[in-house]
């Protein structure tokens, strides 16, 4: 739906209050899911979420920055904001939600009063620059809206957004001479040289356009913008802090006023106003990857006039509807965690095209998304695990459009492979694997069909056979990634083997038996690196020997494992847990080793160099993805009650409704999708299998409103903090004693009821035939 | 006409030999105008022309570089090539023809053999790098074709072109391991930091695409390219000489092989071949301002297959036709000078759009030229004088399309003004005045109608009233440009006043009487800066006093005058020479002062700091534009024989058919258009007046083939080196005794006959009513 239409449709609804269809099940007192979302959850610690304003899947994510960190040492500020900080330097329009690497923070605006300052100052000395102190007492956030009082200036700043526009409202409590600073130097993960070029055009006394080109995590990215002020500025100026070697002819030196056209490497502009006390200025900022014309088109299409409250109301309406897809019962705290998690699953991937469908592709050219919404920010090493499986239930069409976006990327790639970790028309090559194949296979096998399956399969095969990528050539030769040829060979072997299994599954569904056999053979490659002597998956060299020295605790970037150690990675055989059980000597030793994982302690100095390893229970690290399926593995070994206990523990100890409530990087929805699944009682250990391993529900009731109009309800009877164990279950009234749920049972609608109790029912779902899918067992 | 069509049509013609229509009057022995063109004329000294291959108005101008000079101290290498140099570093695809400031030199290719070198080396030590020695004995050039033997490598390199493609053919005499180097660092007027970013994609073993972004004379310019090799390269590699602070993830370090996708600030790539002795490799390079898709489209549209000779033949056909517009009699030397001049008038402005009409506009956005060819490289301070007036006769439709291009620029400009000195989607603000208005008025008043006259007039008025530009605000307040507010106030006052007069003329033609009066008043502003005491035009201060100290010889950048001194600039009142005569005290003192100009000597150190002041006769500097109309001013004072003598002297002493044959910067066709007009016997002293002042013919016969199919013939009877004086004249058989020719008399067709003799006929055309137009005299 076009956004003008969307705005028009939703505005009417807002005037009348949210309709019943949007909020399918209300609370006592009329509180909707929207009301429970707290965007501050995850903004402390290492959650790396941001509290600012955005709409679901919005291209603009407008949020305050409390630091503009260097790319060396800015890990905590990946999203620009840390809850513990006490000053704000401005509001930028692009952010990552929850990542462990960063970039963005584009088009930073900051309103000030008094003497003009163009340096942001520092956290230690905010008075040295334009940044302002603030207090959480005078700060609030809800989906699509953020406000804060900038204490140094007496300015109340409010933010809201549409898909492609950030809308600001500044109220100058004291009035007086005021400035709006546009800092085109400020950037997340900045360094001297990151800004390749920027350009600024003052089109008239209310409109400013331009762009900024950066070389950061994205090797080369340009953000075009169009800014409109609700009131004409009296005057303006620009400072270029990067001395130009080549001055050429004509105007601009390092600082100049009221000259409308300037380019440079370090531009900062200011726009002067004289608001009366209590006076307001609104600002709209549209962005585009295509050009200034694209940004202007977005600006004019999405918000034609000036009504901050109307835009905010439309954003609220959109979020209210989006958040009501799964409606749950629970305590206020549980709902705050759950709905905030739901909120976080809709902040990535995000829309990446202009209102006319144009976007800049991976090849640098401008393309038009024909018949689909193009998305970017594909954190696939994370999101193939639970984020995309969640979408496959709640928003299958959108999941398919994300796949179309990935296929467009593949077609534009000179490598002809699917995205690894991509955003902003760039491949970053971050993390490992080719997990786009798992997203596609999972979606296809679940019946999602709004993409070209044959083209998708070719893209999957091309991605899995591209020799130059990540040791794939050697992997195909040796059956594992030899560590003497390629770093992190152990992790790569394991993840490639899983990805290969998803390709095999898709091949079989498409009737490609040759490909099926080829990739099923590759799916067994995990066997090549299991060391029966130590009982761990280990990196192997070209000569067939394991890499030495070996320490199952040791973790370091570029070692045998990826952001993890042997304890964490040994469990990564989601396609064949039974095969792993067999390798380890059977169910008993497997369970014993799993038990050990959650208690083993080691010298922290051996693994805490990897900042992603967090949320620890023993060596289980919930804060990072390699661990996140492990607690569910007891299901496969006939000990589902142990899964129940560990999942219960993780949900209760590693999630909270505070700013520090996320135990590690939220990772573009993955951590939150883990929680949403787990709190409902199941989790997609093996995307592509069509199954979800059952854990333990954390909520008395959850209703999934499926896009077909059907519902799937999960009830947990007799649930209490102590009653964490499943005693029995029924599906649509019939006894259910498997430790997994099938996708088709969810989408056809129905009711799953768990009877809970304080002690394990070790008989329930513990027979070998009750365990979830494993390649070896079929 | 689309270029595919053009190629198809012309190829047929070439097979059959040039048809009669193309070469309207042949020589004895069948030599055509094409055969007389020597692209080396102007490549020595300060002519700043290039010898390489291009088609008329071609976007690609593919030419050898003998130096890649710094922007500090590279004046002689503005076009990349100096005839006196002995080594070549490669072949680049964009050049200026004859400018005094520079940039470009994009996409440099160099074929080599033997060990790979990626540094160009130096002129003193060519062996230190990939450059090669060459000899003029093994070098040749003709319009659309250039060849040279690269002696160090035994490679014969040949170049030809279509509008948007440079085509190379390398013949490896010795065979052996060979490389084609693509140097994305090399640039004309280079400096460390000029390359903002470049990108390279190896699409397959024959196709390479990419772009380069520079910050030079054009503040921010991107050239996209698509390269195709006729044979697959065996391997390739890239070196990035600018260490990347931010390495991010994934491949490329500073040097790597066979990795297809890389960006950086200093990229050099090499492609490896193994030709047999005598083997050839052809390379096609298409460029675009729009994107890689645009470059690929150009590549595929203009030259589908591989036939260097066919492309060369098509280029020859195009030039043969273009050069046959004016056909002259004369000695071989005279024809060499004349036709090479004609050739140089068609090298700027050049086409600036892709085959689909798309181009990047001044606003940075991509636009489509709707119904016209879009041009760039507008060196208007030069070309409004004679280049555009020449086009108004020979190619009025093209002149109108250039005006449409300038109007598009104006509409895309945030200043809303016409181009000053523009190229590559950039305004450089180089030189002074707003002479686009003179081009437009001249064209409109001559009946050129293929542009929107009302929009054009609005653009002219906007340009002339834009206060921030070049002291225009003060000019409008004071009636002159006060030197204490703005440098070069004397020159600016004079040039603005002339430009204003052209606006007034256009206003009257459009029935805008109010504008007519306003701009006629401004046209008289030259009077405000005439100093009767010294007899010179001088810079005046806001307090109304002249700037002191004053020395009529002194010239320096940023002084009272623009690339000139008082001696040269005092004559700049083309709109009102009679007014200037009156100011100076009448015809006699005016003539006396003019006589002085051509003999006065001064301390060279006072004016030779301005490198553009060259081609001197006294203080008359034919090498730069401010002087170029002055010899014709005797006509206005009743002494046309003195014009005849001086123009004769200038043509004979300051033009030659050698590399040093152009006495100063050729300036995008202006110097050559001066010669073409002057050698036919007349010159447009006052574009916008519809008149041409008569000088003295240098050729016994010239036939202008008008686009209407009519001809205008100029005959000089009894012409000889001594017989430089006009004794009498007839126009279409009737006696003609005016010292000017009217545009309408030319375009209706006819014959102008001069009777020449060795002594002045002081009676001919010397009465006041026989003098050319002056504002004051009407």
CSV table of C-alpha atoms in Angstrom, one decimal, chain A residues 116 118 184 197-202 235-244 247 249-272, chain B residues 215 414-415 429 466 468:
chain,number,residue,atom,x,y,z
A,116,UNK,CA,26.3,29.1,18.2
A,118,UNK,CA,29.4,23.7,16.0
A,184,UNK,CA,27.1,16.2,8.3
A,197,UNK,CA,32.0,13.8,0.4
A,198,UNK,CA,28.9,15.7,1.3
A,199,UNK,CA,26.9,18.3,-0.4
A,200,UNK,CA,24.4,20.9,0.8
A,201,UNK,CA,21.9,23.0,-1.2
A,202,UNK,CA,19.7,25.6,0.4
A,235,UNK,CA,19.8,33.2,7.9
A,236,UNK,CA,22.1,30.3,7.7
A,237,UNK,CA,25.7,29.4,7.4
A,238,UNK,CA,28.1,26.5,6.7
A,239,UNK,CA,31.5,25.6,8.1
A,240,UNK,CA,33.7,23.2,6.3
A,241,UNK,CA,36.1,21.8,8.9
A,242,UNK,CA,38.2,19.9,6.3
A,243,UNK,CA,40.4,22.3,4.6
A,244,UNK,CA,40.1,22.0,0.8
A,247,UNK,CA,39.9,25.8,-3.7
A,249,UNK,CA,37.3,29.5,-8.2
A,250,UNK,CA,34.2,31.1,-6.7
A,251,UNK,CA,32.8,31.3,-3.3
A,252,UNK,CA,33.2,29.3,0.0
A,253,UNK,CA,36.2,29.4,2.2
A,254,UNK,CA,36.1,27.5,5.4
A,255,UNK,CA,33.1,29.4,6.8
A,256,UNK,CA,30.5,31.4,5.0
A,257,UNK,CA,26.9,32.6,5.4
A,258,UNK,CA,23.9,32.4,3.2
A,259,UNK,CA,25.6,30.8,0.3
A,260,UNK,CA,23.4,28.1,-0.9
A,261,UNK,CA,25.6,25.5,-2.6
A,262,UNK,CA,28.5,23.8,-1.0
A,263,UNK,CA,30.4,20.5,-1.0
A,264,UNK,CA,33.0,19.2,1.3
A,265,UNK,CA,34.3,16.5,3.5
A,266,UNK,CA,33.3,18.0,6.9
A,267,UNK,CA,30.3,20.2,6.6
A,268,UNK,CA,28.3,21.6,9.4
A,269,UNK,CA,25.4,23.9,8.7
A,270,UNK,CA,23.3,26.1,11.0
A,271,UNK,CA,19.9,27.6,10.4
A,272,UNK,CA,18.9,30.6,12.5
B,215,UNK,CA,37.2,16.9,-6.5
B,414,UNK,CA,20.1,26.6,-6.8
B,415,UNK,CA,21.3,30.1,-7.8
B,429,UNK,CA,32.6,29.9,-11.4
B,466,UNK,CA,21.6,37.7,-8.9
B,468,UNK,CA,25.6,37.3,-4.7
